[in-house]
PDB file of C-alpha atoms and ligand atoms in Angstrom:
ATOM      1  CA  MET A   1     -35.775   5.933 -10.236  1.00  0.00           C
ATOM      2  CA  ALA A   2     -32.739   3.822  -9.623  1.00  0.00           C
ATOM      3  CA  ILE A   3     -30.477   2.115 -12.110  1.00  0.00           C
ATOM      4  CA  ILE A   4     -31.158  -1.602 -11.670  1.00  0.00           C
ATOM      5  CA  ILE A   5     -27.933  -3.564 -11.200  1.00  0.00           C
ATOM      6  CA  ASP A   6     -28.565  -6.640 -13.307  1.00  0.00           C
ATOM      7  CA  GLY A   7     -26.761  -9.517 -11.610  1.00  0.00           C
ATOM      8  CA  LYS A   8     -28.239 -12.104 -13.944  1.00  0.00           C
ATOM      9  CA  ALA A   9     -26.878 -10.386 -17.050  1.00  0.00           C
ATOM     10  CA  THR A  10     -23.521  -9.611 -15.410  1.00  0.00           C
ATOM     11  CA  ALA A  11     -23.147 -13.234 -14.320  1.00  0.00           C
ATOM     12  CA  GLN A  12     -23.807 -14.322 -17.915  1.00  0.00           C
ATOM     13  CA  ILE A  13     -21.112 -11.904 -19.153  1.00  0.00           C
ATOM     14  CA  ILE A  14     -18.682 -13.422 -16.637  1.00  0.00           C
ATOM     15  CA  ARG A  15     -19.587 -16.956 -17.710  1.00  0.00           C
ATOM     16  CA  ASP A  16     -19.040 -15.971 -21.359  1.00  0.00           C
ATOM     17  CA  GLU A  17     -15.629 -14.497 -20.481  1.00  0.00           C
ATOM     18  CA  ILE A  18     -14.686 -17.667 -18.609  1.00  0.00           C
ATOM     19  CA  ALA A  19     -15.919 -19.898 -21.441  1.00  0.00           C
ATOM     20  CA  GLU A  20     -13.660 -17.984 -23.817  1.00  0.00           C
ATOM     21  CA  LYS A  21     -10.705 -18.503 -21.444  1.00  0.00           C
ATOM     22  CA  VAL A  22     -11.447 -22.224 -21.321  1.00  0.00           C
ATOM     23  CA  LEU A  23     -11.410 -22.421 -25.127  1.00  0.00           C
ATOM     24  CA  GLU A  24      -8.037 -20.692 -25.099  1.00  0.00           C
ATOM     25  CA  LEU A  25      -6.680 -23.117 -22.475  1.00  0.00           C
ATOM     26  CA  ARG A  26      -7.960 -26.033 -24.534  1.00  0.00           C
ATOM     27  CA  LYS A  27      -6.426 -24.649 -27.735  1.00  0.00           C
ATOM     28  CA  ASN A  28      -3.060 -24.292 -26.055  1.00  0.00           C
ATOM     29  CA  GLY A  29      -3.173 -27.794 -24.584  1.00  0.00           C
ATOM     30  CA  HIS A  30      -3.438 -26.584 -20.988  1.00  0.00           C
ATOM     31  CA  LYS A  31      -5.377 -28.298 -18.241  1.00  0.00           C
ATOM     32  CA  ILE A  32      -9.113 -27.544 -18.092  1.00  0.00           C
ATOM     33  CA  PRO A  33     -10.162 -26.141 -14.680  1.00  0.00           C
ATOM     34  CA  HIS A  34     -11.827 -28.800 -12.541  1.00  0.00           C
ATOM     35  CA  LEU A  35     -14.190 -28.050  -9.640  1.00  0.00           C
ATOM     36  CA  ALA A  36     -15.376 -30.698  -7.211  1.00  0.00           C
ATOM     37  CA  ALA A  37     -18.356 -30.371  -4.881  1.00  0.00           C
ATOM     38  CA  VAL A  38     -18.964 -32.503  -1.816  1.00  0.00           C
ATOM     39  CA  LEU A  39     -22.586 -32.934  -0.774  1.00  0.00           C
ATOM     40  CA  VAL A  40     -23.554 -34.711   2.440  1.00  0.00           C
ATOM     41  CA  GLY A  41     -27.177 -35.727   3.089  1.00  0.00           C
ATOM     42  CA  ASN A  42     -30.440 -34.933   1.315  1.00  0.00           C
ATOM     43  CA  ASP A  43     -31.138 -31.288   2.164  1.00  0.00           C
ATOM     44  CA  GLY A  44     -33.264 -30.004  -0.736  1.00  0.00           C
ATOM     45  CA  ALA A  45     -31.812 -26.492  -0.877  1.00  0.00           C
ATOM     46  CA  SER A  46     -28.222 -27.812  -0.736  1.00  0.00           C
ATOM     47  CA  GLN A  47     -28.934 -30.250  -3.568  1.00  0.00           C
ATOM     48  CA  THR A  48     -30.371 -27.434  -5.680  1.00  0.00           C
ATOM     49  CA  TYR A  49     -27.356 -25.189  -5.006  1.00  0.00           C
ATOM     50  CA  VAL A  50     -24.838 -27.920  -5.786  1.00  0.00           C
ATOM     51  CA  ASN A  51     -26.649 -28.971  -8.962  1.00  0.00           C
ATOM     52  CA  GLY A  52     -26.606 -25.317 -10.030  1.00  0.00           C
ATOM     53  CA  LYS A  53     -22.856 -25.103  -9.433  1.00  0.00           C
ATOM     54  CA  VAL A  54     -22.212 -28.274 -11.447  1.00  0.00           C
ATOM     55  CA  ASN A  55     -24.415 -26.957 -14.290  1.00  0.00           C
ATOM     56  CA  ASP A  56     -22.501 -23.679 -14.283  1.00  0.00           C
ATOM     57  CA  CYS A  57     -19.272 -25.641 -14.735  1.00  0.00           C
ATOM     58  CA  ARG A  58     -20.743 -27.411 -17.727  1.00  0.00           C
ATOM     59  CA  GLN A  59     -21.855 -24.125 -19.227  1.00  0.00           C
ATOM     60  CA  VAL A  60     -18.354 -22.632 -19.196  1.00  0.00           C
ATOM     61  CA  GLY A  61     -16.558 -25.846 -20.166  1.00  0.00           C
ATOM     62  CA  PHE A  62     -15.004 -26.673 -16.772  1.00  0.00           C
ATOM     63  CA  GLU A  63     -14.653 -30.236 -15.609  1.00  0.00           C
ATOM     64  CA  SER A  64     -16.737 -30.989 -12.524  1.00  0.00           C
ATOM     65  CA  THR A  65     -17.081 -33.822 -10.040  1.00  0.00           C
ATOM     66  CA  LEU A  66     -19.928 -34.241  -7.596  1.00  0.00           C
ATOM     67  CA  LYS A  67     -19.189 -36.405  -4.562  1.00  0.00           C
ATOM     68  CA  LYS A  68     -22.377 -37.354  -2.717  1.00  0.00           C
ATOM     69  CA  PHE A  69     -22.462 -39.008   0.685  1.00  0.00           C
ATOM     70  CA  ASP A  70     -25.139 -40.295   2.975  1.00  0.00           C
ATOM     71  CA  ALA A  71     -25.964 -38.090   5.999  1.00  0.00           C
ATOM     72  CA  GLY A  72     -24.580 -40.901   8.156  1.00  0.00           C
ATOM     73  CA  ILE A  73     -20.978 -40.505   6.919  1.00  0.00           C
ATOM     74  CA  SER A  74     -18.652 -40.143   9.910  1.00  0.00           C
ATOM     75  CA  GLU A  75     -16.523 -37.079  10.490  1.00  0.00           C
ATOM     76  CA  ALA A  76     -13.361 -39.174  10.056  1.00  0.00           C
ATOM     77  CA  GLU A  77     -14.595 -40.510   6.716  1.00  0.00           C
ATOM     78  CA  LEU A  78     -15.448 -37.031   5.476  1.00  0.00           C
ATOM     79  CA  LEU A  79     -12.057 -35.699   6.574  1.00  0.00           C
ATOM     80  CA  LYS A  80     -10.502 -38.515   4.538  1.00  0.00           C
ATOM     81  CA  VAL A  81     -12.497 -37.425   1.473  1.00  0.00           C
ATOM     82  CA  VAL A  82     -11.174 -33.901   1.981  1.00  0.00           C
ATOM     83  CA  GLU A  83      -7.609 -35.195   2.232  1.00  0.00           C
ATOM     84  CA  GLU A  84      -8.034 -37.134  -0.987  1.00  0.00           C
ATOM     85  CA  LEU A  85      -9.293 -34.029  -2.773  1.00  0.00           C
ATOM     86  CA  ASN A  86      -6.341 -32.069  -1.391  1.00  0.00           C
ATOM     87  CA  GLU A  87      -3.972 -34.596  -2.915  1.00  0.00           C
ATOM     88  CA  ASP A  88      -5.760 -35.162  -6.221  1.00  0.00           C
ATOM     89  CA  PRO A  89      -3.791 -33.225  -8.865  1.00  0.00           C
ATOM     90  CA  GLU A  90      -6.788 -33.360 -11.211  1.00  0.00           C
ATOM     91  CA  ILE A  91      -8.936 -31.218  -8.852  1.00  0.00           C
ATOM     92  CA  ASP A  92      -8.046 -27.492  -8.919  1.00  0.00           C
ATOM     93  CA  GLY A  93     -10.621 -26.368  -6.382  1.00  0.00           C
ATOM     94  CA  TYR A  94     -13.488 -27.789  -4.387  1.00  0.00           C
ATOM     95  CA  ILE A  95     -16.253 -26.937  -1.992  1.00  0.00           C
ATOM     96  CA  VAL A  96     -17.895 -28.835   0.820  1.00  0.00           C
ATOM     97  CA  GLN A  97     -21.521 -27.728   0.716  1.00  0.00           C
ATOM     98  CA  LEU A  98     -22.829 -26.426   4.059  1.00  0.00           C
ATOM     99  CA  PRO A  99     -24.641 -27.048   6.326  1.00  0.00           C
ATOM    100  CA  LEU A 100     -23.136 -30.398   7.353  1.00  0.00           C
ATOM    101  CA  PRO A 101     -24.971 -32.851   9.638  1.00  0.00           C
ATOM    102  CA  GLU A 102     -24.654 -31.958  13.314  1.00  0.00           C
ATOM    103  CA  HIS A 103     -22.281 -34.803  14.175  1.00  0.00           C
ATOM    104  CA  ILE A 104     -19.640 -33.327  11.828  1.00  0.00           C
ATOM    105  CA  SER A 105     -17.602 -30.289  12.829  1.00  0.00           C
ATOM    106  CA  THR A 106     -17.814 -27.686  10.059  1.00  0.00           C
ATOM    107  CA  GLN A 107     -14.751 -26.012  11.553  1.00  0.00           C
ATOM    108  CA  LYS A 108     -12.640 -29.186  11.385  1.00  0.00           C
ATOM    109  CA  VAL A 109     -13.672 -29.899   7.816  1.00  0.00           C
ATOM    110  CA  THR A 110     -13.088 -26.303   6.688  1.00  0.00           C
ATOM    111  CA  GLU A 111      -9.645 -26.221   8.270  1.00  0.00           C
ATOM    112  CA  LYS A 112      -8.712 -29.507   6.598  1.00  0.00           C
ATOM    113  CA  ILE A 113      -9.232 -28.049   3.105  1.00  0.00           C
ATOM    114  CA  ASN A 114      -6.003 -27.059   1.380  1.00  0.00           C
ATOM    115  CA  PRO A 115      -6.275 -23.231   1.283  1.00  0.00           C
ATOM    116  CA  GLU A 116      -4.938 -23.286  -2.282  1.00  0.00           C
ATOM    117  CA  LYS A 117      -8.002 -25.320  -3.342  1.00  0.00           C
ATOM    118  CA  ASP A 118     -10.479 -23.507  -1.064  1.00  0.00           C
ATOM    119  CA  VAL A 119     -12.535 -21.790  -3.759  1.00  0.00           C
ATOM    120  CA  ASP A 120     -15.247 -20.998  -1.168  1.00  0.00           C
ATOM    121  CA  GLY A 121     -12.694 -18.838   0.645  1.00  0.00           C
ATOM    122  CA  PHE A 122     -13.886 -20.154   4.023  1.00  0.00           C
ATOM    123  CA  HIS A 123     -10.504 -21.406   5.345  1.00  0.00           C
ATOM    124  CA  PRO A 124      -9.030 -19.141   8.053  1.00  0.00           C
ATOM    125  CA  VAL A 125      -5.868 -18.804   5.931  1.00  0.00           C
ATOM    126  CA  ASN A 126      -7.885 -17.258   3.104  1.00  0.00           C
ATOM    127  CA  VAL A 127      -9.808 -15.004   5.485  1.00  0.00           C
ATOM    128  CA  GLY A 128      -6.507 -13.872   7.026  1.00  0.00           C
ATOM    129  CA  ARG A 129      -4.923 -13.277   3.637  1.00  0.00           C
ATOM    130  CA  MET A 130      -7.936 -11.204   2.585  1.00  0.00           C
ATOM    131  CA  VAL A 131      -7.636  -9.075   5.728  1.00  0.00           C
ATOM    132  CA  LYS A 132      -3.962  -8.480   4.957  1.00  0.00           C
ATOM    133  CA  ASN A 133      -4.762  -7.608   1.333  1.00  0.00           C
ATOM    134  CA  LEU A 134      -2.757 -10.569   0.049  1.00  0.00           C
ATOM    135  CA  PRO A 135      -3.933 -12.625  -2.919  1.00  0.00           C
ATOM    136  CA  ALA A 136      -6.658 -14.898  -1.526  1.00  0.00           C
ATOM    137  CA  PHE A 137      -9.849 -16.670  -2.387  1.00  0.00           C
ATOM    138  CA  ILE A 138     -12.661 -14.336  -1.371  1.00  0.00           C
ATOM    139  CA  SER A 139     -15.924 -16.043  -0.550  1.00  0.00           C
ATOM    140  CA  ALA A 140     -18.356 -16.063  -3.413  1.00  0.00           C
ATOM    141  CA  THR A 141     -21.052 -13.609  -2.293  1.00  0.00           C
ATOM    142  CA  PRO A 142     -18.669 -10.773  -1.292  1.00  0.00           C
ATOM    143  CA  PHE A 143     -16.571 -11.446  -4.402  1.00  0.00           C
ATOM    144  CA  GLY A 144     -19.713 -11.299  -6.555  1.00  0.00           C
ATOM    145  CA  ILE A 145     -20.751  -7.978  -4.985  1.00  0.00           C
ATOM    146  CA  MET A 146     -17.274  -6.521  -5.580  1.00  0.00           C
ATOM    147  CA  GLN A 147     -17.572  -7.581  -9.225  1.00  0.00           C
ATOM    148  CA  LEU A 148     -20.952  -5.818  -9.525  1.00  0.00           C
ATOM    149  CA  LEU A 149     -19.614  -2.583  -8.011  1.00  0.00           C
ATOM    150  CA  GLN A 150     -16.597  -2.726 -10.328  1.00  0.00           C
ATOM    151  CA  ARG A 151     -18.459  -3.604 -13.491  1.00  0.00           C
ATOM    152  CA  TYR A 152     -21.066  -0.877 -12.887  1.00  0.00           C
ATOM    153  CA  LYS A 153     -18.154   1.530 -12.205  1.00  0.00           C
ATOM    154  CA  ILE A 154     -19.706   2.629  -8.919  1.00  0.00           C
ATOM    155  CA  GLU A 155     -17.597   5.176  -7.085  1.00  0.00           C
ATOM    156  CA  THR A 156     -16.596   3.942  -3.650  1.00  0.00           C
ATOM    157  CA  GLU A 157     -13.575   6.014  -2.576  1.00  0.00           C
ATOM    158  CA  GLY A 158     -14.314   8.153   0.472  1.00  0.00           C
ATOM    159  CA  LYS A 159     -17.944   7.002   0.559  1.00  0.00           C
ATOM    160  CA  HIS A 160     -19.783   5.914   3.677  1.00  0.00           C
ATOM    161  CA  CYS A 161     -20.672   2.230   3.347  1.00  0.00           C
ATOM    162  CA  VAL A 162     -23.102   0.741   5.861  1.00  0.00           C
ATOM    163  CA  VAL A 163     -23.107  -3.055   6.068  1.00  0.00           C
ATOM    164  CA  ILE A 164     -26.129  -4.521   7.855  1.00  0.00           C
ATOM    165  CA  GLY A 165     -25.220  -7.980   9.136  1.00  0.00           C
ATOM    166  CA  ARG A 166     -21.992  -9.467  10.460  1.00  0.00           C
ATOM    167  CA  SER A 167     -22.033 -13.090   9.277  1.00  0.00           C
ATOM    168  CA  ASP A 168     -18.746 -14.879   8.664  1.00  0.00           C
ATOM    169  CA  ILE A 169     -19.421 -15.335   4.988  1.00  0.00           C
ATOM    170  CA  VAL A 170     -21.040 -12.031   3.967  1.00  0.00           C
ATOM    171  CA  GLY A 171     -21.261  -9.122   6.437  1.00  0.00           C
ATOM    172  CA  THR A 172     -17.814  -9.396   7.977  1.00  0.00           C
ATOM    173  CA  PRO A 173     -15.843  -9.945   4.740  1.00  0.00           C
ATOM    174  CA  MET A 174     -17.894  -7.231   2.981  1.00  0.00           C
ATOM    175  CA  ALA A 175     -16.981  -4.722   5.704  1.00  0.00           C
ATOM    176  CA  ILE A 176     -13.302  -5.629   5.392  1.00  0.00           C
ATOM    177  CA  LEU A 177     -13.283  -5.493   1.600  1.00  0.00           C
ATOM    178  CA  MET A 178     -15.030  -2.120   1.448  1.00  0.00           C
ATOM    179  CA  SER A 179     -12.557  -0.585   3.906  1.00  0.00           C
ATOM    180  CA  ARG A 180      -9.407  -1.873   2.158  1.00  0.00           C
ATOM    181  CA  LYS A 181      -7.208   0.453   0.160  1.00  0.00           C
ATOM    182  CA  THR A 182      -8.421  -0.825  -3.217  1.00  0.00           C
ATOM    183  CA  TYR A 183     -11.124  -0.291  -5.799  1.00  0.00           C
ATOM    184  CA  PRO A 184     -13.846  -1.107  -4.990  1.00  0.00           C
ATOM    185  CA  GLY A 185     -13.099  -0.078  -1.439  1.00  0.00           C
ATOM    186  CA  ASN A 186     -11.546   2.898   0.329  1.00  0.00           C
ATOM    187  CA  CYS A 187     -14.875   3.451   2.063  1.00  0.00           C
ATOM    188  CA  THR A 188     -15.592   4.524   5.598  1.00  0.00           C
ATOM    189  CA  VAL A 189     -17.442   1.469   6.833  1.00  0.00           C
ATOM    190  CA  THR A 190     -20.056   1.099   9.548  1.00  0.00           C
ATOM    191  CA  VAL A 191     -21.257  -2.374  10.525  1.00  0.00           C
ATOM    192  CA  CYS A 192     -24.778  -2.670  11.929  1.00  0.00           C
ATOM    193  CA  HIS A 193     -26.153  -5.849  13.512  1.00  0.00           C
ATOM    194  CA  SER A 194     -28.866  -7.222  15.751  1.00  0.00           C
ATOM    195  CA  ARG A 195     -27.678  -5.187  18.755  1.00  0.00           C
ATOM    196  CA  THR A 196     -27.335  -1.898  16.874  1.00  0.00           C
ATOM    197  CA  LYS A 197     -29.702   0.825  18.039  1.00  0.00           C
ATOM    198  CA  ASN A 198     -31.489   2.918  15.399  1.00  0.00           C
ATOM    199  CA  ILE A 199     -30.189   1.130  12.327  1.00  0.00           C
ATOM    200  CA  GLY A 200     -32.354   3.404  10.170  1.00  0.00           C
ATOM    201  CA  GLU A 201     -30.608   6.534  11.480  1.00  0.00           C
ATOM    202  CA  ILE A 202     -27.255   5.029  10.469  1.00  0.00           C
ATOM    203  CA  SER A 203     -28.306   3.553   7.120  1.00  0.00           C
ATOM    204  CA  LYS A 204     -29.846   6.923   6.190  1.00  0.00           C
ATOM    205  CA  GLU A 205     -26.341   8.399   6.283  1.00  0.00           C
ATOM    206  CA  ALA A 206     -24.949   5.783   3.882  1.00  0.00           C
ATOM    207  CA  ASP A 207     -23.818   6.343   0.309  1.00  0.00           C
ATOM    208  CA  ILE A 208     -23.718   2.565  -0.083  1.00  0.00           C
ATOM    209  CA  VAL A 209     -25.915   0.155   1.895  1.00  0.00           C
ATOM    210  CA  ILE A 210     -25.242  -3.575   1.875  1.00  0.00           C
ATOM    211  CA  ALA A 211     -28.175  -5.379   3.473  1.00  0.00           C
ATOM    212  CA  ALA A 212     -27.168  -8.877   4.552  1.00  0.00           C
ATOM    213  CA  LEU A 213     -29.177  -9.709   7.649  1.00  0.00           C
ATOM    214  CA  GLY A 214     -31.671 -12.234   6.263  1.00  0.00           C
ATOM    215  CA  LYS A 215     -34.906 -10.429   7.183  1.00  0.00           C
ATOM    216  CA  ALA A 216     -37.292 -10.025   4.268  1.00  0.00           C
ATOM    217  CA  GLY A 217     -38.141  -6.395   3.502  1.00  0.00           C
ATOM    218  CA  PHE A 218     -36.141  -5.029   6.470  1.00  0.00           C
ATOM    219  CA  LEU A 219     -34.733  -1.930   4.743  1.00  0.00           C
ATOM    220  CA  ARG A 220     -37.623   0.502   4.263  1.00  0.00           C
ATOM    221  CA  GLY A 221     -37.766   3.635   2.136  1.00  0.00           C
ATOM    222  CA  ASP A 222     -37.235   5.989   5.091  1.00  0.00           C
ATOM    223  CA  MET A 223     -33.975   4.204   5.981  1.00  0.00           C
ATOM    224  CA  VAL A 224     -32.023   5.254   2.852  1.00  0.00           C
ATOM    225  CA  LYS A 225     -30.945   8.580   1.475  1.00  0.00           C
ATOM    226  CA  GLU A 226     -31.655   9.870  -2.018  1.00  0.00           C
ATOM    227  CA  GLY A 227     -29.218   8.460  -4.555  1.00  0.00           C
ATOM    228  CA  ALA A 228     -27.783   5.708  -2.347  1.00  0.00           C
ATOM    229  CA  VAL A 229     -26.357   2.518  -3.832  1.00  0.00           C
ATOM    230  CA  VAL A 230     -28.354  -0.370  -2.338  1.00  0.00           C
ATOM    231  CA  ILE A 231     -27.065  -3.942  -2.472  1.00  0.00           C
ATOM    232  CA  ASP A 232     -29.562  -6.577  -1.336  1.00  0.00           C
ATOM    233  CA  VAL A 233     -28.015  -9.863  -0.216  1.00  0.00           C
ATOM    234  CA  GLY A 234     -31.164 -11.342   1.334  1.00  0.00           C
ATOM    235  CA  ILE A 235     -32.896 -14.391  -0.102  1.00  0.00           C
ATOM    236  CA  THR A 236     -35.708 -15.405   2.226  1.00  0.00           C
ATOM    237  CA  ARG A 237     -38.314 -17.893   1.008  1.00  0.00           C
ATOM    238  CA  VAL A 238     -41.816 -16.590   1.737  1.00  0.00           C
ATOM    239  CA  GLN A 239     -44.990 -18.527   0.999  1.00  0.00           C
ATOM    240  CA  ASP A 240     -46.627 -17.459  -2.245  1.00  0.00           C
ATOM    241  CA  ALA A 241     -49.501 -19.562  -3.556  1.00  0.00           C
ATOM    242  CA  SER A 242     -49.310 -17.857  -6.963  1.00  0.00           C
ATOM    243  CA  LYS A 243     -45.870 -19.434  -7.614  1.00  0.00           C
ATOM    244  CA  LYS A 244     -45.453 -22.962  -8.922  1.00  0.00           C
ATOM    245  CA  SER A 245     -42.869 -23.670  -6.214  1.00  0.00           C
ATOM    246  CA  GLY A 246     -45.253 -22.360  -3.528  1.00  0.00           C
ATOM    247  CA  TYR A 247     -42.795 -19.698  -2.414  1.00  0.00           C
ATOM    248  CA  ALA A 248     -41.252 -16.429  -3.585  1.00  0.00           C
ATOM    249  CA  LEU A 249     -37.734 -15.157  -2.899  1.00  0.00           C
ATOM    250  CA  LYS A 250     -37.655 -11.896  -0.958  1.00  0.00           C
ATOM    251  CA  GLY A 251     -34.673  -9.681  -0.336  1.00  0.00           C
ATOM    252  CA  ASP A 252     -33.745  -7.733   2.786  1.00  0.00           C
ATOM    253  CA  VAL A 253     -34.801  -4.537   1.013  1.00  0.00           C
ATOM    254  CA  ASN A 254     -38.367  -3.324   0.546  1.00  0.00           C
ATOM    255  CA  PHE A 255     -37.835  -2.803  -3.175  1.00  0.00           C
ATOM    256  CA  GLU A 256     -41.047  -0.860  -3.864  1.00  0.00           C
ATOM    257  CA  GLU A 257     -40.158   1.759  -1.242  1.00  0.00           C
ATOM    258  CA  VAL A 258     -36.388   1.943  -1.718  1.00  0.00           C
ATOM    259  CA  GLU A 259     -36.065   1.782  -5.511  1.00  0.00           C
ATOM    260  CA  PRO A 260     -37.603   5.239  -6.189  1.00  0.00           C
ATOM    261  CA  LYS A 261     -35.054   6.835  -3.822  1.00  0.00           C
ATOM    262  CA  ALA A 262     -31.938   4.814  -4.670  1.00  0.00           C
ATOM    263  CA  GLY A 263     -29.311   5.683  -7.278  1.00  0.00           C
ATOM    264  CA  TYR A 264     -28.551   2.017  -7.936  1.00  0.00           C
ATOM    265  CA  ILE A 265     -30.236  -1.094  -6.584  1.00  0.00           C
ATOM    266  CA  THR A 266     -29.902  -4.864  -6.941  1.00  0.00           C
ATOM    267  CA  PRO A 267     -33.186  -6.757  -7.361  1.00  0.00           C
ATOM    268  CA  VAL A 268     -34.121 -10.080  -5.754  1.00  0.00           C
ATOM    269  CA  PRO A 269     -34.100 -12.388  -7.578  1.00  0.00           C
ATOM    270  CA  GLY A 270     -31.590 -11.502 -10.304  1.00  0.00           C
ATOM    271  CA  GLY A 271     -29.139  -9.373  -8.335  1.00  0.00           C
ATOM    272  CA  VAL A 272     -26.519 -10.748  -5.973  1.00  0.00           C
ATOM    273  CA  GLY A 273     -27.672 -14.416  -6.214  1.00  0.00           C
ATOM    274  CA  PRO A 274     -26.466 -15.158  -9.761  1.00  0.00           C
ATOM    275  CA  MET A 275     -23.217 -13.306  -9.030  1.00  0.00           C
ATOM    276  CA  THR A 276     -22.449 -15.648  -6.134  1.00  0.00           C
ATOM    277  CA  ARG A 277     -22.423 -18.584  -8.522  1.00  0.00           C
ATOM    278  CA  ALA A 278     -20.371 -16.703 -11.119  1.00  0.00           C
ATOM    279  CA  ALA A 279     -17.823 -15.766  -8.442  1.00  0.00           C
ATOM    280  CA  LEU A 280     -17.280 -19.437  -7.606  1.00  0.00           C
ATOM    281  CA  LEU A 281     -16.398 -20.016 -11.257  1.00  0.00           C
ATOM    282  CA  LEU A 282     -13.970 -17.076 -11.160  1.00  0.00           C
ATOM    283  CA  ASN A 283     -12.327 -18.542  -8.054  1.00  0.00           C
ATOM    284  CA  THR A 284     -12.042 -21.935  -9.761  1.00  0.00           C
ATOM    285  CA  LEU A 285     -10.359 -20.342 -12.757  1.00  0.00           C
ATOM    286  CA  LEU A 286      -7.947 -18.546 -10.405  1.00  0.00           C
ATOM    287  CA  ALA A 287      -7.264 -21.838  -8.609  1.00  0.00           C
ATOM    288  CA  ALA A 288      -6.474 -23.585 -11.895  1.00  0.00           C
ATOM    289  CA  GLN A 289      -4.171 -20.740 -12.919  1.00  0.00           C
ATOM    290  CA  LYS A 290      -2.619 -20.670  -9.420  1.00  0.00           C
ATOM    291  CA  LYS A 291      -3.270 -16.949  -9.398  1.00  0.00           C
ATOM    292  CA  SER A 292      -4.585 -16.554  -5.884  1.00  0.00           C
ATOM    293  CA  TYR A 293      -1.326 -17.419  -4.129  1.00  0.00           C
TER     294      TYR A 293
HETATM  295  N1  GUN B 301     -24.187 -23.218   1.747  1.00  0.00           N
HETATM  296  C1  GUN B 301     -24.822 -22.066   1.425  1.00  0.00           C
HETATM  297  N2  GUN B 301     -24.007 -21.265   0.707  1.00  0.00           N
HETATM  298  C2  GUN B 301     -22.837 -21.929   0.573  1.00  0.00           C
HETATM  299  C3  GUN B 301     -21.609 -21.632  -0.072  1.00  0.00           C
HETATM  300  O1  GUN B 301     -21.415 -20.566  -0.664  1.00  0.00           O
HETATM  301  N3  GUN B 301     -20.635 -22.579   0.017  1.00  0.00           N
HETATM  302  C4  GUN B 301     -20.823 -23.753   0.668  1.00  0.00           C
HETATM  303  N4  GUN B 301     -19.804 -24.619   0.704  1.00  0.00           N
HETATM  304  N5  GUN B 301     -21.952 -24.059   1.288  1.00  0.00           N
HETATM  305  C5  GUN B 301     -22.956 -23.149   1.228  1.00  0.00           C
END
C-alpha cells in the first residue's frame, strides 16, 4: 500500500500560504500581485483552464485580468498585446494560453514575452536559466511536482529517476530538474520516450518514476519496483457515461495495479493537476517580489 500524495490538499496549503502573504503585503501598503491571462479563440478546455487560473487568483487575493480575443486576431495584433503587457507596470506576470490558432506562431509570441513576466516559464531565457541553475521561472507542472516531492520530504539524492516523456513543458524540464545539484534533485536520470525499447525494463529499475507521456494507463504494475515513488502527470479524457460530464480523467499510470507496489503515488485526479495551478500562483508571487531574477 502506497502513501497517496495528495496534490489537492497540498495545493490548498500553498494557496493558504500565498493568501497570508498577500494580507501581509496589503497591510504593509505594498503592491498586490497581478496576473494577466490572454485567451485567444473559443477552445472549451482552454477556457476552463483560464477560468480556473483567474478563480485561483481571486481565492488568494491576487489581482487578475483576463484578456479575451477572437480566434481571428492577427499575429501582429497579438504581438502588440504582448508588448503592452510587457510595458504595463501594473501586471507582474502573465500567460498566453496555448494552443494558439494555427496562423499565429507560438514561438514568436513566447519569445516576445518579457522573461521577467513569463510566469509560465516557457521563454527560452527561462529554460536556459533553469538549465544553468540560475533563478528562473520554472514551468508550472514541473514546479508543482518539485513542490510535492519537497513537501512530502521524499528522498531524491542518488536515486534513479526515470522520466517517461520528453515534452518541452514537462518531460524535458523534469529530467533537468531531477539531475541538478539541488533538493529535490541529485538523481541519476533516465529519459524514456516513444522510441525507447523496453520501457518497462527501465522503469522497473527506477526509485522514482515520472510518467508524462499522455497515454492513459500506460504504466502497469509489472513496470515498477516495490516501494517506488510514482508521479502521474497524465490527464487523458476517456468517455465515461456514468459521469455528468460524459468523461473521466485518466492518468498515465494504471493506479489499481501500481498503487499496491508503490511507496508513494499521485492519484488522478487530485495529484499533479491541482499543483500545476498552485505553481502558477507561486510564480506570480515570485514575479511580484522580483525574486526570480
Ligand atoms: N495550455 C495547456 N497548459 C498550459 C499552460 O500551462 N500554460 C499555457 N500558457 N497554456 C497551456
